[in-house]
CSV table of C-alpha atoms in Angstrom, one decimal:
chain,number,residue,atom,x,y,z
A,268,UNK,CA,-29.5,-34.8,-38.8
A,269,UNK,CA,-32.5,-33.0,-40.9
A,270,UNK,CA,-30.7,-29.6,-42.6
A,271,UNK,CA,-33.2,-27.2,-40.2
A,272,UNK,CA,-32.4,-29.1,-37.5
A,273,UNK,CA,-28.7,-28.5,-37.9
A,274,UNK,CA,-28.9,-25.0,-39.2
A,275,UNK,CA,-30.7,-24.3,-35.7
A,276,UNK,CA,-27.8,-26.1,-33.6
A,277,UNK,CA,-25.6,-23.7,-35.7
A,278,UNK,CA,-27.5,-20.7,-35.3
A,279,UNK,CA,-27.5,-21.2,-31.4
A,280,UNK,CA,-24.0,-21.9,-31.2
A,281,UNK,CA,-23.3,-18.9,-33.1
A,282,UNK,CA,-25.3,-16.9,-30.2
A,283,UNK,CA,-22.9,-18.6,-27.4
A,284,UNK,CA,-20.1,-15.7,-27.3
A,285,UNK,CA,-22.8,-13.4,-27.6
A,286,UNK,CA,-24.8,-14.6,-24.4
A,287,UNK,CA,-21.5,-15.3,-22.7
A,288,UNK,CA,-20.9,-11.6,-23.4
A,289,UNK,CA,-24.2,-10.5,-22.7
A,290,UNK,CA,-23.9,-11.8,-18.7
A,291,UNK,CA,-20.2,-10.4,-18.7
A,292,UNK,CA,-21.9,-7.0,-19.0
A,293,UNK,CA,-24.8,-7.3,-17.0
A,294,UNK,CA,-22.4,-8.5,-14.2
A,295,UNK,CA,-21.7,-4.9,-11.6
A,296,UNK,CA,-18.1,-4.0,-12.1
A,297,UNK,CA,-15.5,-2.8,-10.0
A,298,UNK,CA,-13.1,-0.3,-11.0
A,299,UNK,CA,-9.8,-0.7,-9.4
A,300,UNK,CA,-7.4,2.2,-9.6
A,301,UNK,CA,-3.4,1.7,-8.4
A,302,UNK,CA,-0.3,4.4,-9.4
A,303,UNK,CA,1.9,0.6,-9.8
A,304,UNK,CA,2.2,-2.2,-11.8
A,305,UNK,CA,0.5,-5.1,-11.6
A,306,UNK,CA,3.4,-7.8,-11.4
A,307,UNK,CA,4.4,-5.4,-8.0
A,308,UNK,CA,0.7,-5.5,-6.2
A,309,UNK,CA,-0.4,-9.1,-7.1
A,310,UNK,CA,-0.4,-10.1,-3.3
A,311,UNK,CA,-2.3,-7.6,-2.5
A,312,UNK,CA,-4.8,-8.0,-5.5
A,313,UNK,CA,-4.9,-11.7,-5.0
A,314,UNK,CA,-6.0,-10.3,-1.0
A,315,UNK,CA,-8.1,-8.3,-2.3
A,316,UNK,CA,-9.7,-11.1,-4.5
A,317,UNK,CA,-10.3,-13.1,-0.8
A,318,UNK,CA,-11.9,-10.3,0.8
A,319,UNK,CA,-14.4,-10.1,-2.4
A,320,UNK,CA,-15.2,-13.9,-1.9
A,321,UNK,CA,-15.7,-13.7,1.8
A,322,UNK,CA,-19.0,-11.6,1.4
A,323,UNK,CA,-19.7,-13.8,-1.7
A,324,UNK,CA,-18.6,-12.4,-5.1
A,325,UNK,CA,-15.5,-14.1,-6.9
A,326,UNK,CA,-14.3,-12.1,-10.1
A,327,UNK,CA,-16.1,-13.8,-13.5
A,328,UNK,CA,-19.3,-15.4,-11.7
A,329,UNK,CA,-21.3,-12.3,-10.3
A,330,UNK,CA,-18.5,-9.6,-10.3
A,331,UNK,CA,-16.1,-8.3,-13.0
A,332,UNK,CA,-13.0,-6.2,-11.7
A,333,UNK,CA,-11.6,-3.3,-14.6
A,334,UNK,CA,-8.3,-2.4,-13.5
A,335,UNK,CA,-6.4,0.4,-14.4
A,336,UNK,CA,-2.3,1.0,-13.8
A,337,UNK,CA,-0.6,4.3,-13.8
A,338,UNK,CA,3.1,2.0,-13.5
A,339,UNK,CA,4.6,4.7,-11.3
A,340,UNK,CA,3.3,7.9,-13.4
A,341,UNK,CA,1.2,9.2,-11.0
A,342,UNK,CA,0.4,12.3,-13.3
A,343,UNK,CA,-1.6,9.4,-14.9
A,344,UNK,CA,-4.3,8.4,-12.4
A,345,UNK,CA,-6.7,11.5,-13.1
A,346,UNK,CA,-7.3,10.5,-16.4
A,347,UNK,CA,-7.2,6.6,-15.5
A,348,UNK,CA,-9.8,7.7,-12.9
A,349,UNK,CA,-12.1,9.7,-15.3
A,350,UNK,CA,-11.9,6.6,-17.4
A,351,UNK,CA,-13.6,4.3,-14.5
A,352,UNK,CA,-16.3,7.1,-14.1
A,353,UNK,CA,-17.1,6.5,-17.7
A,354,UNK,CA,-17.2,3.1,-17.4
A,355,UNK,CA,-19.8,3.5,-15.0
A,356,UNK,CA,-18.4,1.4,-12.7
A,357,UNK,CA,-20.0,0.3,-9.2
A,358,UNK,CA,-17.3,1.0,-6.9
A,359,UNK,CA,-14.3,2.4,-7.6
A,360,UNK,CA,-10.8,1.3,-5.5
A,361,UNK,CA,-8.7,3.7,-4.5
A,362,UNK,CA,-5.2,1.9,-4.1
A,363,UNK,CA,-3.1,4.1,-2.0
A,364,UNK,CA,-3.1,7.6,-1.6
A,365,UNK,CA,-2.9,9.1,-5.2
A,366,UNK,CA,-5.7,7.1,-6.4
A,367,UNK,CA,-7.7,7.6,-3.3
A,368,UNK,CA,-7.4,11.6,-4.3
A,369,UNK,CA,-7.6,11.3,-7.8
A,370,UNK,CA,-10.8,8.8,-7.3
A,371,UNK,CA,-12.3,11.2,-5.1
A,372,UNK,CA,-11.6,14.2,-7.6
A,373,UNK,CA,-13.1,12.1,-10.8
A,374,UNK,CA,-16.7,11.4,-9.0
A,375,UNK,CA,-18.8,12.5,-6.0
A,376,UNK,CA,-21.7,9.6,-7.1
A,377,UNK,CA,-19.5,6.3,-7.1
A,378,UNK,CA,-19.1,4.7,-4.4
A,379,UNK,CA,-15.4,5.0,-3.3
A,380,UNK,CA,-13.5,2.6,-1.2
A,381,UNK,CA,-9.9,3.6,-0.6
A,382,UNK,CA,-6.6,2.7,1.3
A,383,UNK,CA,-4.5,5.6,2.4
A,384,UNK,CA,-1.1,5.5,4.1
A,385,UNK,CA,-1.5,8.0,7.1
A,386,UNK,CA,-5.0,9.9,8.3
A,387,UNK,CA,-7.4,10.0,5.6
A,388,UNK,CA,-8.9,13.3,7.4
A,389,UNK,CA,-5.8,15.3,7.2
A,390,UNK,CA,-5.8,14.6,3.6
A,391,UNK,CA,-8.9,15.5,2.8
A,392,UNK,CA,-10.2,12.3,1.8
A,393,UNK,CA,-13.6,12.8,4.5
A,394,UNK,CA,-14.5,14.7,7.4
A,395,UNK,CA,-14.9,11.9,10.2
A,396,UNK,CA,-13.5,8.6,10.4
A,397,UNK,CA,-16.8,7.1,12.3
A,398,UNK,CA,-18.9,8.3,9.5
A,399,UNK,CA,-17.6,9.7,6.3
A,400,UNK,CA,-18.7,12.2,4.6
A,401,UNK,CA,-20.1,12.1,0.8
A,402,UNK,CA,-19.0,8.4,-1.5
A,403,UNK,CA,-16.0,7.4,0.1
A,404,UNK,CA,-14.7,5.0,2.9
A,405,UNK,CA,-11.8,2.8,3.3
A,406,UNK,CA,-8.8,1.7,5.6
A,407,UNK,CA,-6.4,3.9,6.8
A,408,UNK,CA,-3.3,2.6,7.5
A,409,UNK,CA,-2.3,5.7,9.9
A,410,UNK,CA,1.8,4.3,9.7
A,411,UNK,CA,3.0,7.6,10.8
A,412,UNK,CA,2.4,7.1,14.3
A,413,UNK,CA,4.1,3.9,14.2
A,414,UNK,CA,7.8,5.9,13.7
A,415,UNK,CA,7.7,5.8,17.6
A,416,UNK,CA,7.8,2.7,17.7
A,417,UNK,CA,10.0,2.2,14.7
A,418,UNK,CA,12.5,4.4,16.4
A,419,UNK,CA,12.4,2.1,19.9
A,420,UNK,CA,13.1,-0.8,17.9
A,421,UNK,CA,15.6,1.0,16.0
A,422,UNK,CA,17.3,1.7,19.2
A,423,UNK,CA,17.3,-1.3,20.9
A,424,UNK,CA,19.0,-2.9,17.8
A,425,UNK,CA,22.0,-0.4,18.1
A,426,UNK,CA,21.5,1.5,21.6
A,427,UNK,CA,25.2,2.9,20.6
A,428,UNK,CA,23.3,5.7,18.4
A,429,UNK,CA,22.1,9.0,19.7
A,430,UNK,CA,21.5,10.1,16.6
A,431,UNK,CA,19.4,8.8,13.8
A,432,UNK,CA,18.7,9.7,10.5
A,433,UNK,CA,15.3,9.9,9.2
A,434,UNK,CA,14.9,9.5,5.3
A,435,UNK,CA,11.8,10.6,4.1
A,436,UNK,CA,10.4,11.8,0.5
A,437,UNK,CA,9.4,15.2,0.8
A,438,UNK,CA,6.7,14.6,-2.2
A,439,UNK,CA,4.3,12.4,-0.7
A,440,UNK,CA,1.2,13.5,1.2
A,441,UNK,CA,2.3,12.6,4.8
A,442,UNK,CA,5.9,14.1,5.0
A,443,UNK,CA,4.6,16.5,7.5
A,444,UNK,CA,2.9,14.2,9.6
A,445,UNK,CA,5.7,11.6,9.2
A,446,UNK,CA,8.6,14.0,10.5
A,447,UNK,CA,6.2,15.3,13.2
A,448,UNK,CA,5.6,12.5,14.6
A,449,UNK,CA,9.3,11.2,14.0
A,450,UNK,CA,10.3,14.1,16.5
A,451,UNK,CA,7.9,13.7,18.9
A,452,UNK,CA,8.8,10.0,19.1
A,453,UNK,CA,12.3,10.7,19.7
A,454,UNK,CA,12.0,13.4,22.2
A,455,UNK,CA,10.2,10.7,24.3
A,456,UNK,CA,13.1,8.1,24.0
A,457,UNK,CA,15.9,11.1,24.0
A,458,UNK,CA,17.9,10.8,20.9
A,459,UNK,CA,18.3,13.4,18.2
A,460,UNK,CA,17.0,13.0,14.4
A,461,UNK,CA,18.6,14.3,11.6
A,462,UNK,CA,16.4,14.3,8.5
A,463,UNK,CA,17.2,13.9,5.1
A,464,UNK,CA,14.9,14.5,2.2
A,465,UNK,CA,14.7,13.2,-0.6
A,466,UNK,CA,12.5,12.6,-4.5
A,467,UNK,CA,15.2,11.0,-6.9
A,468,UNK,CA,17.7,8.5,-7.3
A,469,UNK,CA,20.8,11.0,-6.8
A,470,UNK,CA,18.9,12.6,-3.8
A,471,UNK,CA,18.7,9.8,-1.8
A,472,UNK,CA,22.6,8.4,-3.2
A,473,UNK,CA,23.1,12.2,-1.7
A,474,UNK,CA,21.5,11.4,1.6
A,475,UNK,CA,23.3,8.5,2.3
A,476,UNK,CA,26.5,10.4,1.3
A,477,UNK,CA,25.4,12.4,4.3
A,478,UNK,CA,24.9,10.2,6.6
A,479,UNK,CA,28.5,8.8,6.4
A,480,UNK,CA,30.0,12.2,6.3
A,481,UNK,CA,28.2,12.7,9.8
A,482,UNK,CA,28.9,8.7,10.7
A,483,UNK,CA,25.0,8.2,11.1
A,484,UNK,CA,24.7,4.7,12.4
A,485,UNK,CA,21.2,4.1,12.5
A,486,UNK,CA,18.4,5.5,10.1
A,487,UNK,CA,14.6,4.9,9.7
A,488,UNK,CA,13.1,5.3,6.2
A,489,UNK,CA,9.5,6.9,6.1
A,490,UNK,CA,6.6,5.6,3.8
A,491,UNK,CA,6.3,6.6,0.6
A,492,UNK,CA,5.0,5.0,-2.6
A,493,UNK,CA,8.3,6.0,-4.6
A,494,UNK,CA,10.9,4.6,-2.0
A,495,UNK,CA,8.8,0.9,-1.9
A,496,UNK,CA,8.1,0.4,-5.1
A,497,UNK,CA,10.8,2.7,-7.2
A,498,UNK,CA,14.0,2.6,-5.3
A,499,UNK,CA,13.3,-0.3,-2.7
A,500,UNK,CA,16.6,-2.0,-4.1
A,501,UNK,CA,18.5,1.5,-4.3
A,502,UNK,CA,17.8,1.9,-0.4
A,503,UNK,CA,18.4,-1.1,0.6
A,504,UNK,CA,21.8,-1.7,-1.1
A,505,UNK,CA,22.6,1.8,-0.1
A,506,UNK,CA,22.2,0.5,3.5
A,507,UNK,CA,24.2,-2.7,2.9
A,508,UNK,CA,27.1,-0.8,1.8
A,509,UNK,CA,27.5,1.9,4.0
A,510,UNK,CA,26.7,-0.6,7.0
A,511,UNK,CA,24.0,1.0,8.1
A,512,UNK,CA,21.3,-0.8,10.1
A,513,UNK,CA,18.1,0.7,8.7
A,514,UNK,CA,14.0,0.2,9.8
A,515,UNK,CA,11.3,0.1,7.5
A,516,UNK,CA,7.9,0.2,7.0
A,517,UNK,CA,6.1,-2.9,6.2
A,518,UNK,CA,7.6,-6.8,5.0
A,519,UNK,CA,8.4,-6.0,1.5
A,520,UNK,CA,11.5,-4.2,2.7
A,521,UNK,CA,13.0,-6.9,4.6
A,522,UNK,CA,11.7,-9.5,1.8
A,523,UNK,CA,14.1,-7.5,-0.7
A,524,UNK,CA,17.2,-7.7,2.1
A,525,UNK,CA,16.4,-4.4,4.5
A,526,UNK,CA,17.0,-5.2,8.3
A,527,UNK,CA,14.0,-4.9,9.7
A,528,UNK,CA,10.4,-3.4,9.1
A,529,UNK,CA,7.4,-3.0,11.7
A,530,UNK,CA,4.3,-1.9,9.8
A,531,UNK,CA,0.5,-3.4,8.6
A,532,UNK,CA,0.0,-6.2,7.3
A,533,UNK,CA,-1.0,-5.5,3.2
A,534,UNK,CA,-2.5,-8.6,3.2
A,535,UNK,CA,-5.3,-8.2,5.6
A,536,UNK,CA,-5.6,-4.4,5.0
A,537,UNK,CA,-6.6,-5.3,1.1
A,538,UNK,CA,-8.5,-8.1,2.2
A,539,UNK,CA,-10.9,-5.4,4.1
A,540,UNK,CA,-10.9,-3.6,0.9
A,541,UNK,CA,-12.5,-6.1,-0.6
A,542,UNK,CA,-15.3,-7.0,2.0
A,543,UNK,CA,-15.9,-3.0,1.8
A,544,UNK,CA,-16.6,-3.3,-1.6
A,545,UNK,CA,-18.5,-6.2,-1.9
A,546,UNK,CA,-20.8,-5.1,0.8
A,547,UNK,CA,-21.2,-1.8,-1.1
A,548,UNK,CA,-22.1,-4.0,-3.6
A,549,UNK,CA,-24.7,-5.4,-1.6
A,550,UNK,CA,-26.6,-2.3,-1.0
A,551,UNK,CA,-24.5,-0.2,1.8
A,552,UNK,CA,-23.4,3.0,1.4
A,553,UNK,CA,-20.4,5.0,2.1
A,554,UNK,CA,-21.7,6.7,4.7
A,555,UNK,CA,-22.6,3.9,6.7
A,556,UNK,CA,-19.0,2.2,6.6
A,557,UNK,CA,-17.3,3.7,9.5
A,558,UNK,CA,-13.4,3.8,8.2
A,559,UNK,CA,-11.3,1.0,9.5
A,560,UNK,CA,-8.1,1.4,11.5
A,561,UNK,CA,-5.6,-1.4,10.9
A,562,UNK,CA,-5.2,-2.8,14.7
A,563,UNK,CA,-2.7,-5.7,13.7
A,564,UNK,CA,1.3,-5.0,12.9
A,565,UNK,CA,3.8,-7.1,12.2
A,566,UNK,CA,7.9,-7.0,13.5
A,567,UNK,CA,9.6,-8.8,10.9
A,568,UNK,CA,13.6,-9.2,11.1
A,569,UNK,CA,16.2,-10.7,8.5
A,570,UNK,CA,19.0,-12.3,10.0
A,571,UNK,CA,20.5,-12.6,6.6
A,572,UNK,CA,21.0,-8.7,6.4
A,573,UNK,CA,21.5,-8.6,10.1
A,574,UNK,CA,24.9,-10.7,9.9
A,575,UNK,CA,26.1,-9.1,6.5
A,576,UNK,CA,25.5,-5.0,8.8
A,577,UNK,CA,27.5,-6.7,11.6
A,578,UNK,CA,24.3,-6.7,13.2
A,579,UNK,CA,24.0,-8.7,16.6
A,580,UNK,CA,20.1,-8.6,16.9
A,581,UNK,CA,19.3,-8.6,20.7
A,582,UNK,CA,17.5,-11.9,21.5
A,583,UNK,CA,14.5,-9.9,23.1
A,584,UNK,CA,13.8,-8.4,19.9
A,585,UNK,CA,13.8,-11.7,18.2
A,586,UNK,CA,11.5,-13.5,20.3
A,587,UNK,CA,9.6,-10.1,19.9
A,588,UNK,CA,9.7,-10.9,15.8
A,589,UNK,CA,6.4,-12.0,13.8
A,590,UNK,CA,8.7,-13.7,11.3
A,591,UNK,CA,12.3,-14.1,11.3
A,592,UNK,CA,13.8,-14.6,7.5
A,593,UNK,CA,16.7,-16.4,7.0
């Protein structure tokens, strides 16, 4: 080979990394803010990722995705949020309440798409659910008015108890819509609720040193971002060795050993956060995205946990069961 000839096959090789990193750049980016970590959202990511191909963009061809992890300090996000803004990303994803607030604080121009656990109107997130206001839209999960049906189930699994305890975390956005609802639902099925707060590891060891002092036989945990991801295995153990039978929100509870959960499915509800994105990306906006509801719920029931509670689980309510785990 002629020395120009192969000092031009150098040069051009040289520019590879370059070019590669050129078309990186120019490709739109999504911003994608969570207060977790991501070993504990990688389902939900990897759903995410589906929803993105299913209107056509897959992460590394014609999309890149910068994500951004407050690993459970929340006092994080705003500044993990003000660093997507300068980043200029496209859209920014608001993972869960705190980064759907702190998203929406950080930029009125993006585009925000968000997921929210409980009515995205009563916190503040938009003014209508058929056509929101300003740069955001989403999915709400609305769980609080699921505790109704949470409590049924609850009682149908140990119709002994006229009195269950309700453990919520006073520190998360929908603790007054959660116990509201909580006492509405159990008015209409006539049991009494007895509800125990709690934001720490010796607050909820606390709360379950209530309920045996009052011999509570029956309890329903509320949603909140600390009690899934932070103390999941405290609660659950908790249960196990008091022998309580316990309800929860959504699978990962009964994945980890709880008794039962009846919630959304985070699979599908991250999979719509991704077709919302990616048809932002395609020229819709916001306002035009009316915010979804999630219309399918799953009963799931772990027979595992069930025997080890002394739990007879009524064969109605296992035939009733998306997924039984054994």
């Amino acid at each position: 080979m002629k020395r120009r000839a192969f000092i031009t096959l150098l040069g051009g090789a040289a520019s590879w990394p370059l070019a590669a990193r050129a078309q990186q750049l120019a490709l739109p980016v999504i911003g994608f803010l969570n207060g977790q970590t991501p070993a504990q959202f990688a389902d939900r990511v990897a759903a995410f990722r589906r929803g993105l191909k299913d209107v056509g963009y897959t992460e590394g061809q014609n999309v890149a995705i910068e994500f951004r992890w407050a690993e459970g300090e929340y006092n994080r996000l705003p500044s993990l949020a003000a660093d997507l803004v300068e980043r200029r990303v496209a859209v920014i994803i608001g993972s869960a309440n705190a980064a759907a607030l702190a998203a929406k604080r950080a930029s009125t121009t993006i585009p925000i798409v968000f997921t929210t656990n409980g009515d995205p109107v009563l916190l503040g997130l938009v003014t209508s659910l058929n056509r929101p206001s300003g740069n955001l839209t989403g999915i709400g999960l609305f769980s609080s008015p699921l505790i109704a049906k949470r409590l049924a189930l609850l009682r149908e699994t140990v119709p002994s108890a006229r009195v269950v305890a309700v453990l919520l975390d006073p520190k998360t956005q929908a603790y007054a819509s959660q116990r509201k609802e909580a006492q509405e639902g159990a008015q209409a099925l006539g049991i009494n609720l007895v509800f125990l707060a709690a934001a720490s590891e010796r607050e909820i060891e606390a709360a379950f040193a209530a309920m045996v002092q009052q011999q509570l036989r029956a309890l329903l945990v509320g949603a909140s971002p600390y009690f899934i991801w932070s103390q999941r295995a405290q609660i659950v153990a908790l249960a196990a060795r008091h022998a309580i039978p316990a309800i929860y929100t959504v699978r990962d509870w009964t994945a980890a050993g709880g008794l039962m959960s009846y919630g959304p499915i985070p699979s599908e509800t991250y999979r719509g956060l991704g077709v919302y994105a990616g048809k932002i990306l395609r020229g819709a906006a916001p306002v035009d995205l009316p915010i979804e509801q999630s219309s399918r719920f799953e009963y799931v029931v772990n027979l595992k946990a069930a025997k080890a509670l002394g739990v007879a689980l009524p064969p109605k309510l296992l035939a009733l069961s998306d997924e039984v785990i054994e």
